[in-house]
Amino acid sequence: MPRIEPPPGRPVAEDDLLRLHLASAAFAAQPDADGRYLSVLAWCARRFPRDFAAFVAQQESGRRFLALGRDEVNAVRARNQARPIDGSPFWAVMTIDDDARRRFVRRLLEYLGCHDETVAQACRRLDPKPAREG
């Protein structure tokens, strides 16, 4: 998959703020991989609401839902065990596997302009099991 280019002018200091979040007691207190995944997404959504929305809008899967009615959206949300992303109007699909979550977070953080080392750290912190590249 081609790398999505980040918005221009993203300050480097944001990497440090993300690393602080990943090292925080609140992040460590997440009881499972689901909580850690939602925590990273929520951090990104709160910190960069416009960029987060733009990234989500670029996803192929997101385009399918624009034509659905309210009942259809609720049925899809229930089937995918979607959970709200704090600080945003978005929901995260929770039925995807750990590798898919890491790929999504990697692409999101790259889009936001995070350095490769920070992206790798975030992916490792999602689930400490060894990740396959991809």
Short mmCIF file of N, CA, C and O in Angstrom, two decimals:
data_model
loop_
_atom_site.label_atom_id
_atom_site.label_comp_id
_atom_site.label_asym_id
_atom_site.label_seq_id
_atom_site.Cartn_x
_atom_site.Cartn_y
_atom_site.Cartn_z
N MET A 1 0.84 -1.17 0.00
CA MET A 1 0.00 0.00 0.00
C MET A 1 0.89 1.24 0.00
O MET A 1 1.84 1.32 0.76
N PRO A 2 0.60 2.22 -0.84
CA PRO A 2 1.44 3.42 -0.89
C PRO A 2 1.30 4.23 0.39
O PRO A 2 0.25 4.25 1.02
N ARG A 3 2.38 4.86 0.77
CA ARG A 3 2.38 5.70 1.96
C ARG A 3 1.59 6.96 1.67
O ARG A 3 1.79 7.62 0.66
N ILE A 4 0.69 7.32 2.57
CA ILE A 4 -0.08 8.56 2.44
C ILE A 4 0.79 9.68 3.00
O ILE A 4 1.34 9.56 4.09
N GLU A 5 0.92 10.75 2.27
CA GLU A 5 1.78 11.84 2.70
C GLU A 5 1.11 12.65 3.82
O GLU A 5 -0.07 12.93 3.76
N PRO A 6 1.90 13.02 4.84
CA PRO A 6 1.34 13.77 5.96
C PRO A 6 1.05 15.21 5.57
O PRO A 6 1.60 15.72 4.60
N PRO A 7 0.22 15.87 6.34
CA PRO A 7 -0.01 17.30 6.12
C PRO A 7 1.30 18.06 6.29
O PRO A 7 2.11 17.68 7.16
N PRO A 8 1.54 19.08 5.51
CA PRO A 8 2.79 19.83 5.62
C PRO A 8 2.89 20.59 6.95
O PRO A 8 1.89 21.01 7.51
N GLY A 9 4.11 20.71 7.43
CA GLY A 9 4.37 21.55 8.59
C GLY A 9 4.05 20.94 9.94
O GLY A 9 3.88 21.67 10.92
N ARG A 10 3.94 19.64 10.05
CA ARG A 10 3.64 19.01 11.34
C ARG A 10 4.85 19.18 12.26
O ARG A 10 5.95 18.80 11.91
N PRO A 11 4.66 19.77 13.44
CA PRO A 11 5.79 19.97 14.35
C PRO A 11 6.37 18.65 14.85
O PRO A 11 5.64 17.73 15.17
N VAL A 12 7.69 18.60 14.93
CA VAL A 12 8.38 17.40 15.39
C VAL A 12 8.03 17.10 16.85
O VAL A 12 7.94 15.96 17.26
N ALA A 13 7.75 18.10 17.64
CA ALA A 13 7.48 17.93 19.06
C ALA A 13 6.29 17.01 19.31
O ALA A 13 6.17 16.44 20.38
N GLU A 14 5.42 16.84 18.36
CA GLU A 14 4.27 15.94 18.53
C GLU A 14 4.72 14.51 18.78
O GLU A 14 4.06 13.79 19.51
N ASP A 15 5.83 14.11 18.19
CA ASP A 15 6.36 12.76 18.45
C ASP A 15 6.64 12.59 19.95
O ASP A 15 6.32 11.55 20.52
N ASP A 16 7.22 13.63 20.56
CA ASP A 16 7.51 13.54 21.99
C ASP A 16 6.24 13.43 22.80
O ASP A 16 6.18 12.68 23.77
N LEU A 17 5.20 14.16 22.40
CA LEU A 17 3.93 14.09 23.12
C LEU A 17 3.29 12.72 22.98
O LEU A 17 2.72 12.19 23.95
N LEU A 18 3.38 12.12 21.82
CA LEU A 18 2.85 10.77 21.64
C LEU A 18 3.64 9.78 22.48
O LEU A 18 3.05 8.91 23.14
N ARG A 19 4.94 9.92 22.51
CA ARG A 19 5.76 9.01 23.33
C ARG A 19 5.41 9.15 24.81
O ARG A 19 5.37 8.17 25.54
N LEU A 20 5.16 10.38 25.25
CA LEU A 20 4.74 10.59 26.64
C LEU A 20 3.41 9.90 26.90
O LEU A 20 3.20 9.30 27.95
N HIS A 21 2.50 9.99 25.95
CA HIS A 21 1.21 9.31 26.10
C HIS A 21 1.41 7.80 26.19
O HIS A 21 0.80 7.14 27.05
N LEU A 22 2.25 7.25 25.34
CA LEU A 22 2.49 5.80 25.34
C LEU A 22 3.15 5.33 26.63
O LEU A 22 3.00 4.18 27.03
N ALA A 23 3.89 6.23 27.29
CA ALA A 23 4.57 5.89 28.53
C ALA A 23 3.76 6.26 29.77
O ALA A 23 4.19 5.99 30.89
N SER A 24 2.59 6.85 29.57
CA SER A 24 1.80 7.36 30.69
C SER A 24 1.15 6.24 31.51
O SER A 24 0.94 5.12 31.01
N ALA A 25 0.81 6.58 32.73
CA ALA A 25 0.10 5.63 33.60
C ALA A 25 -1.27 5.32 33.03
O ALA A 25 -1.75 4.18 33.14
N ALA A 26 -1.91 6.30 32.42
CA ALA A 26 -3.24 6.08 31.84
C ALA A 26 -3.19 5.05 30.71
O ALA A 26 -4.06 4.18 30.60
N PHE A 27 -2.15 5.14 29.88
CA PHE A 27 -2.01 4.16 28.80
C PHE A 27 -1.69 2.78 29.38
O PHE A 27 -2.27 1.77 28.96
N ALA A 28 -0.79 2.74 30.33
CA ALA A 28 -0.41 1.47 30.95
C ALA A 28 -1.58 0.82 31.67
O ALA A 28 -1.64 -0.40 31.79
N ALA A 29 -2.53 1.63 32.13
CA ALA A 29 -3.69 1.11 32.86
C ALA A 29 -4.73 0.46 31.95
O ALA A 29 -5.67 -0.16 32.45
N GLN A 30 -4.57 0.61 30.64
CA GLN A 30 -5.52 -0.02 29.73
C GLN A 30 -5.48 -1.53 29.95
O GLN A 30 -4.40 -2.12 29.92
N PRO A 31 -6.63 -2.14 30.14
CA PRO A 31 -6.65 -3.56 30.53
C PRO A 31 -6.31 -4.54 29.43
O PRO A 31 -5.97 -5.68 29.70
N ASP A 32 -6.38 -4.09 28.17
CA ASP A 32 -6.17 -5.04 27.08
C ASP A 32 -5.80 -4.31 25.79
O ASP A 32 -5.72 -3.09 25.75
N ALA A 33 -5.57 -5.10 24.75
CA ALA A 33 -5.19 -4.54 23.44
C ALA A 33 -6.28 -3.63 22.89
O ALA A 33 -5.97 -2.63 22.23
N ASP A 34 -7.55 -3.95 23.15
CA ASP A 34 -8.63 -3.09 22.68
C ASP A 34 -8.51 -1.69 23.28
O ASP A 34 -8.62 -0.69 22.58
N GLY A 35 -8.27 -1.63 24.58
CA GLY A 35 -8.13 -0.34 25.24
C GLY A 35 -6.95 0.46 24.75
O GLY A 35 -7.03 1.68 24.57
N ARG A 36 -5.83 -0.23 24.52
CA ARG A 36 -4.64 0.46 24.01
C ARG A 36 -4.87 1.00 22.60
O ARG A 36 -4.47 2.11 22.27
N TYR A 37 -5.53 0.20 21.76
CA TYR A 37 -5.85 0.62 20.39
C TYR A 37 -6.74 1.86 20.41
O TYR A 37 -6.44 2.86 19.75
N LEU A 38 -7.79 1.80 21.21
CA LEU A 38 -8.70 2.95 21.31
C LEU A 38 -7.99 4.17 21.89
O LEU A 38 -8.26 5.31 21.48
N SER A 39 -7.07 3.95 22.81
CA SER A 39 -6.34 5.06 23.42
C SER A 39 -5.47 5.79 22.40
O SER A 39 -5.43 7.02 22.38
N VAL A 40 -4.77 5.03 21.55
CA VAL A 40 -3.94 5.65 20.52
C VAL A 40 -4.82 6.41 19.52
O VAL A 40 -4.53 7.56 19.16
N LEU A 41 -5.92 5.79 19.10
CA LEU A 41 -6.82 6.46 18.16
C LEU A 41 -7.40 7.73 18.77
O LEU A 41 -7.46 8.78 18.11
N ALA A 42 -7.80 7.66 20.04
CA ALA A 42 -8.38 8.83 20.70
C ALA A 42 -7.35 9.94 20.85
O ALA A 42 -7.66 11.13 20.65
N TRP A 43 -6.10 9.57 21.17
CA TRP A 43 -5.05 10.59 21.29
C TRP A 43 -4.90 11.33 19.96
O TRP A 43 -4.85 12.55 19.92
N CYS A 44 -4.85 10.57 18.88
CA CYS A 44 -4.70 11.17 17.53
C CYS A 44 -5.91 12.03 17.18
O CYS A 44 -5.77 13.13 16.66
N ALA A 45 -7.11 11.52 17.48
CA ALA A 45 -8.34 12.25 17.13
C ALA A 45 -8.46 13.55 17.91
O ALA A 45 -8.92 14.56 17.35
N ARG A 46 -8.07 13.55 19.17
CA ARG A 46 -8.15 14.78 19.98
C ARG A 46 -7.05 15.77 19.59
O ARG A 46 -7.28 16.97 19.55
N ARG A 47 -5.88 15.26 19.32
CA ARG A 47 -4.73 16.11 19.03
C ARG A 47 -4.82 16.73 17.63
O ARG A 47 -4.39 17.86 17.42
N PHE A 48 -5.33 15.97 16.68
CA PHE A 48 -5.38 16.38 15.27
C PHE A 48 -6.77 16.11 14.68
O PHE A 48 -6.90 15.27 13.78
N PRO A 49 -7.81 16.76 15.16
CA PRO A 49 -9.16 16.40 14.72
C PRO A 49 -9.37 16.51 13.20
O PRO A 49 -9.97 15.61 12.60
N ARG A 50 -8.87 17.55 12.58
CA ARG A 50 -9.07 17.71 11.13
C ARG A 50 -8.28 16.67 10.34
O ARG A 50 -8.78 16.08 9.40
N ASP A 51 -7.04 16.47 10.74
CA ASP A 51 -6.19 15.49 10.04
C ASP A 51 -6.73 14.07 10.25
O ASP A 51 -6.70 13.26 9.33
N PHE A 52 -7.21 13.79 11.45
CA PHE A 52 -7.78 12.47 11.73
C PHE A 52 -9.00 12.24 10.83
O PHE A 52 -9.13 11.19 10.21
N ALA A 53 -9.87 13.24 10.76
CA ALA A 53 -11.06 13.13 9.92
C ALA A 53 -10.69 12.97 8.44
O ALA A 53 -11.29 12.17 7.72
N ALA A 54 -9.67 13.71 8.00
CA ALA A 54 -9.23 13.59 6.61
C ALA A 54 -8.67 12.21 6.33
O ALA A 54 -8.94 11.62 5.28
N PHE A 55 -7.90 11.67 7.27
CA PHE A 55 -7.35 10.33 7.09
C PHE A 55 -8.46 9.30 6.99
O PHE A 55 -8.46 8.45 6.11
N VAL A 56 -9.42 9.37 7.90
CA VAL A 56 -10.54 8.41 7.89
C VAL A 56 -11.31 8.53 6.59
O VAL A 56 -11.70 7.52 5.99
N ALA A 57 -11.52 9.75 6.11
CA ALA A 57 -12.27 9.96 4.87
C ALA A 57 -11.56 9.35 3.67
O ALA A 57 -12.22 8.98 2.69
N GLN A 58 -10.25 9.21 3.74
CA GLN A 58 -9.49 8.63 2.62
C GLN A 58 -9.54 7.11 2.58
O GLN A 58 -9.13 6.51 1.60
N GLN A 59 -10.02 6.49 3.65
CA GLN A 59 -10.05 5.03 3.70
C GLN A 59 -11.13 4.49 2.79
O GLN A 59 -12.26 4.97 2.78
N GLU A 60 -10.78 3.48 2.02
CA GLU A 60 -11.75 2.87 1.10
C GLU A 60 -12.98 2.38 1.82
O GLU A 60 -14.10 2.56 1.37
N SER A 61 -12.79 1.74 2.97
CA SER A 61 -13.92 1.17 3.70
C SER A 61 -14.89 2.25 4.17
O SER A 61 -16.09 2.00 4.26
N GLY A 62 -14.40 3.43 4.46
CA GLY A 62 -15.27 4.51 4.93
C GLY A 62 -16.25 4.99 3.88
O GLY A 62 -17.36 5.39 4.20
N ARG A 63 -15.88 4.92 2.64
CA ARG A 63 -16.76 5.40 1.57
C ARG A 63 -18.02 4.57 1.44
O ARG A 63 -19.05 5.07 1.03
N ARG A 64 -17.95 3.29 1.79
CA ARG A 64 -19.11 2.42 1.68
C ARG A 64 -20.25 2.88 2.58
O ARG A 64 -21.41 2.68 2.27
N PHE A 65 -19.93 3.47 3.71
CA PHE A 65 -20.94 3.80 4.70
C PHE A 65 -21.66 5.11 4.44
O PHE A 65 -22.68 5.38 5.06
N LEU A 66 -21.18 5.91 3.52
CA LEU A 66 -21.80 7.20 3.26
C LEU A 66 -23.21 7.07 2.71
O LEU A 66 -24.05 7.93 2.94
N ALA A 67 -23.49 6.00 2.00
CA ALA A 67 -24.80 5.83 1.38
C ALA A 67 -25.78 5.06 2.26
O ALA A 67 -26.94 4.91 1.90
N LEU A 68 -25.35 4.61 3.42
CA LEU A 68 -26.21 3.81 4.28
C LEU A 68 -27.12 4.69 5.14
O LEU A 68 -26.76 5.79 5.53
N GLY A 69 -28.29 4.15 5.44
CA GLY A 69 -29.21 4.81 6.35
C GLY A 69 -28.82 4.53 7.79
O GLY A 69 -27.94 3.71 8.07
N ARG A 70 -29.51 5.17 8.72
CA ARG A 70 -29.20 5.05 10.14
C ARG A 70 -29.28 3.59 10.63
O ARG A 70 -28.39 3.12 11.32
N ASP A 71 -30.35 2.88 10.27
CA ASP A 71 -30.51 1.49 10.71
C ASP A 71 -29.41 0.60 10.13
O ASP A 71 -28.89 -0.29 10.82
N GLU A 72 -29.05 0.85 8.89
CA GLU A 72 -27.99 0.06 8.25
C GLU A 72 -26.64 0.32 8.92
O GLU A 72 -25.86 -0.61 9.14
N VAL A 73 -26.37 1.57 9.25
CA VAL A 73 -25.12 1.91 9.94
C VAL A 73 -25.08 1.24 11.31
O VAL A 73 -24.06 0.66 11.71
N ASN A 74 -26.20 1.27 12.03
CA ASN A 74 -26.25 0.64 13.35
C ASN A 74 -26.04 -0.87 13.25
O ASN A 74 -25.38 -1.47 14.11
N ALA A 75 -26.56 -1.50 12.20
CA ALA A 75 -26.37 -2.94 12.00
C ALA A 75 -24.89 -3.25 11.73
O ALA A 75 -24.34 -4.20 12.29
N VAL A 76 -24.25 -2.44 10.90
CA VAL A 76 -22.82 -2.64 10.60
C VAL A 76 -21.99 -2.42 11.86
O VAL A 76 -21.08 -3.19 12.16
N ARG A 77 -22.33 -1.38 12.60
CA ARG A 77 -21.60 -1.08 13.83
C ARG A 77 -21.70 -2.24 14.83
O ARG A 77 -20.71 -2.65 15.43
N ALA A 78 -22.89 -2.81 14.96
CA ALA A 78 -23.08 -3.94 15.88
C ALA A 78 -22.30 -5.17 15.41
O ALA A 78 -21.65 -5.84 16.21
N ARG A 79 -22.36 -5.44 14.12
CA ARG A 79 -21.67 -6.61 13.56
C ARG A 79 -20.15 -6.50 13.74
O ARG A 79 -19.47 -7.49 13.99
N ASN A 80 -19.62 -5.30 13.63
CA ASN A 80 -18.18 -5.09 13.75
C ASN A 80 -17.75 -4.79 15.18
O ASN A 80 -16.59 -4.48 15.42
N GLN A 81 -18.69 -4.86 16.12
CA GLN A 81 -18.43 -4.56 17.52
C GLN A 81 -17.72 -3.21 17.66
O GLN A 81 -16.77 -3.06 18.44
N ALA A 82 -18.18 -2.24 16.87
CA ALA A 82 -17.56 -0.92 16.87
C ALA A 82 -17.73 -0.24 18.22
O ALA A 82 -18.75 -0.38 18.89
N ARG A 83 -16.67 0.49 18.59
CA ARG A 83 -16.69 1.25 19.84
C ARG A 83 -16.31 2.69 19.54
O ARG A 83 -15.50 2.95 18.65
N PRO A 84 -16.90 3.63 20.27
CA PRO A 84 -16.59 5.04 20.00
C PRO A 84 -15.14 5.37 20.32
O PRO A 84 -14.55 4.82 21.25
N ILE A 85 -14.59 6.28 19.54
CA ILE A 85 -13.25 6.80 19.78
C ILE A 85 -13.43 8.09 20.56
O ILE A 85 -13.99 9.06 20.03
N ASP A 86 -12.99 8.10 21.81
CA ASP A 86 -13.15 9.28 22.66
C ASP A 86 -12.62 10.54 21.98
O ASP A 86 -11.57 10.51 21.34
N GLY A 87 -13.36 11.61 22.14
CA GLY A 87 -12.93 12.89 21.61
C GLY A 87 -13.18 13.05 20.12
O GLY A 87 -12.66 13.97 19.52
N SER A 88 -13.97 12.15 19.54
CA SER A 88 -14.24 12.24 18.10
C SER A 88 -15.64 11.70 17.80
O SER A 88 -16.22 10.99 18.62
N PRO A 89 -16.14 12.00 16.62
CA PRO A 89 -17.43 11.43 16.22
C PRO A 89 -17.29 10.04 15.58
O PRO A 89 -18.25 9.48 15.10
N PHE A 90 -16.07 9.49 15.60
CA PHE A 90 -15.78 8.24 14.90
C PHE A 90 -15.87 7.03 15.81
O PHE A 90 -15.77 7.14 17.02
N TRP A 91 -16.04 5.90 15.16
CA TRP A 91 -16.10 4.61 15.85
C TRP A 91 -15.01 3.72 15.27
O TRP A 91 -14.70 3.79 14.08
N ALA A 92 -14.43 2.87 16.11
CA ALA A 92 -13.38 1.95 15.68
C ALA A 92 -13.97 0.55 15.53
O ALA A 92 -14.70 0.08 16.41
N VAL A 93 -13.64 -0.09 14.43
CA VAL A 93 -14.04 -1.49 14.21
C VAL A 93 -13.14 -2.35 15.08
O VAL A 93 -11.92 -2.31 14.97
N MET A 94 -13.75 -3.13 15.95
CA MET A 94 -12.98 -3.91 16.90
C MET A 94 -12.81 -5.37 16.48
O MET A 94 -12.07 -6.11 17.13
N THR A 95 -13.44 -5.79 15.41
CA THR A 95 -13.34 -7.18 14.98
C THR A 95 -12.15 -7.45 14.08
O THR A 95 -11.96 -8.59 13.66
N ILE A 96 -11.34 -6.43 13.81
CA ILE A 96 -10.15 -6.67 12.99
C ILE A 96 -9.04 -7.26 13.87
O ILE A 96 -9.00 -7.04 15.08
N ASP A 97 -8.14 -8.00 13.24
CA ASP A 97 -7.08 -8.66 14.01
C ASP A 97 -5.97 -7.67 14.39
O ASP A 97 -5.94 -6.54 13.93
N ASP A 98 -5.07 -8.14 15.24
CA ASP A 98 -4.00 -7.28 15.76
C ASP A 98 -3.11 -6.72 14.64
O ASP A 98 -2.70 -5.57 14.70
N ASP A 99 -2.82 -7.53 13.64
CA ASP A 99 -1.99 -7.05 12.54
C ASP A 99 -2.68 -5.93 11.77
O ASP A 99 -2.04 -4.94 11.40
N ALA A 100 -3.98 -6.05 11.55
CA ALA A 100 -4.72 -5.00 10.85
C ALA A 100 -4.76 -3.72 11.68
O ALA A 100 -4.66 -2.61 11.14
N ARG A 101 -4.89 -3.86 12.99
CA ARG A 101 -4.86 -2.68 13.86
C ARG A 101 -3.52 -1.97 13.76
O ARG A 101 -3.47 -0.75 13.66
N ARG A 102 -2.44 -2.75 13.82
CA ARG A 102 -1.11 -2.14 13.72
C ARG A 102 -0.93 -1.45 12.37
O ARG A 102 -0.35 -0.37 12.31
N ARG A 103 -1.40 -2.08 11.30
CA ARG A 103 -1.28 -1.44 9.97
C ARG A 103 -2.05 -0.12 9.94
O ARG A 103 -1.55 0.88 9.41
N PHE A 104 -3.26 -0.12 10.50
CA PHE A 104 -4.06 1.10 10.50
C PHE A 104 -3.37 2.20 11.31
O PHE A 104 -3.25 3.34 10.85
N VAL A 105 -2.90 1.85 12.50
CA VAL A 105 -2.22 2.84 13.35
C VAL A 105 -0.93 3.32 12.67
O VAL A 105 -0.64 4.51 12.68
N ARG A 106 -0.19 2.41 12.05
CA ARG A 106 1.04 2.81 11.35
C ARG A 106 0.72 3.83 10.25
O ARG A 106 1.36 4.87 10.16
N ARG A 107 -0.29 3.53 9.42
CA ARG A 107 -0.64 4.46 8.33
C ARG A 107 -1.13 5.80 8.89
O ARG A 107 -0.78 6.86 8.38
N LEU A 108 -1.92 5.75 9.97
CA LEU A 108 -2.42 6.98 10.59
C LEU A 108 -1.27 7.83 11.11
O LEU A 108 -1.20 9.04 10.83
N LEU A 109 -0.37 7.23 11.87
CA LEU A 109 0.74 7.99 12.43
C LEU A 109 1.68 8.52 11.36
O LEU A 109 2.22 9.62 11.48
N GLU A 110 1.89 7.74 10.31
CA GLU A 110 2.70 8.24 9.19
C GLU A 110 2.01 9.44 8.55
O GLU A 110 2.66 10.44 8.22
N TYR A 111 0.70 9.35 8.39
CA TYR A 111 -0.06 10.46 7.82
C TYR A 111 0.08 11.72 8.68
O TYR A 111 0.20 12.83 8.17
N LEU A 112 0.07 11.52 10.00
CA LEU A 112 0.19 12.65 10.91
C LEU A 112 1.61 13.19 10.98
O LEU A 112 1.86 14.20 11.62
N GLY A 113 2.57 12.48 10.36
CA GLY A 113 3.93 12.97 10.29
C GLY A 113 4.86 12.49 11.39
O GLY A 113 5.92 13.06 11.59
N CYS A 114 4.48 11.44 12.09
CA CYS A 114 5.35 10.90 13.14
C CYS A 114 6.57 10.24 12.53
O CYS A 114 6.51 9.67 11.45
N HIS A 115 7.67 10.30 13.26
CA HIS A 115 8.90 9.65 12.82
C HIS A 115 8.74 8.14 12.88
O HIS A 115 7.95 7.61 13.67
N ASP A 116 9.52 7.45 12.07
CA ASP A 116 9.45 5.99 11.99
C ASP A 116 9.64 5.33 13.35
O ASP A 116 8.96 4.37 13.68
N GLU A 117 10.55 5.84 14.14
CA GLU A 117 10.81 5.26 15.46
C GLU A 117 9.58 5.39 16.38
O GLU A 117 9.25 4.46 17.12
N THR A 118 8.91 6.51 16.31
CA THR A 118 7.71 6.72 17.12
C THR A 118 6.59 5.80 16.65
O THR A 118 5.87 5.21 17.46
N VAL A 119 6.45 5.66 15.34
CA VAL A 119 5.44 4.77 14.77
C VAL A 119 5.69 3.33 15.23
O VAL A 119 4.77 2.64 15.68
N ALA A 120 6.94 2.91 15.16
CA ALA A 120 7.28 1.55 15.58
C ALA A 120 7.00 1.34 17.07
O ALA A 120 6.47 0.30 17.47
N GLN A 121 7.32 2.34 17.88
CA GLN A 121 7.06 2.24 19.31
C GLN A 121 5.56 2.12 19.58
O GLN A 121 5.13 1.30 20.39
N ALA A 122 4.77 2.93 18.91
CA ALA A 122 3.32 2.87 19.10
C ALA A 122 2.77 1.51 18.71
O ALA A 122 1.94 0.94 19.43
N CYS A 123 3.24 0.98 17.61
CA CYS A 123 2.77 -0.34 17.16
C CYS A 123 3.16 -1.43 18.15
O CYS A 123 2.36 -2.34 18.42
N ARG A 124 4.35 -1.33 18.70
CA ARG A 124 4.78 -2.31 19.71
C ARG A 124 3.93 -2.21 20.97
O ARG A 124 3.60 -3.20 21.60
N ARG A 125 3.57 -0.99 21.35
CA ARG A 125 2.81 -0.78 22.58
C ARG A 125 1.34 -1.20 22.43
O ARG A 125 0.69 -1.45 23.44
N LEU A 126 0.85 -1.30 21.22
CA LEU A 126 -0.54 -1.75 21.03
C LEU A 126 -0.73 -3.14 21.59
O LEU A 126 -1.71 -3.45 22.24
N ASP A 127 0.21 -4.00 21.28
CA ASP A 127 0.16 -5.38 21.74
C ASP A 127 1.60 -5.88 21.76
O ASP A 127 2.23 -5.93 20.72
N PRO A 128 2.10 -6.22 22.91
CA PRO A 128 3.53 -6.57 23.01
C PRO A 128 3.94 -7.84 22.26
O PRO A 128 5.12 -8.10 22.14
N LYS A 129 2.99 -8.59 21.72
CA LYS A 129 3.37 -9.77 20.95
C LYS A 129 4.13 -9.33 19.71
O LYS A 129 3.87 -8.27 19.17
N PRO A 130 5.05 -10.14 19.21
CA PRO A 130 5.80 -9.77 18.00
C PRO A 130 4.85 -9.54 16.82
O PRO A 130 3.94 -10.32 16.61
N ALA A 131 5.09 -8.46 16.10
CA ALA A 131 4.24 -8.12 14.96
C ALA A 131 4.89 -8.58 13.67
O ALA A 131 6.10 -8.56 13.52
N ARG A 132 4.05 -9.01 12.75
CA ARG A 132 4.53 -9.31 11.40
C ARG A 132 4.53 -8.02 10.63
O ARG A 132 3.66 -7.17 10.81
N GLU A 133 5.50 -7.84 9.78
CA GLU A 133 5.57 -6.65 8.94
C GLU A 133 4.50 -6.73 7.87
O GLU A 133 4.14 -7.78 7.40
N GLY A 134 4.03 -5.56 7.44
CA GLY A 134 3.07 -5.55 6.33
C GLY A 134 2.19 -4.40 6.29
O GLY A 134 1.72 -3.70 6.98
#
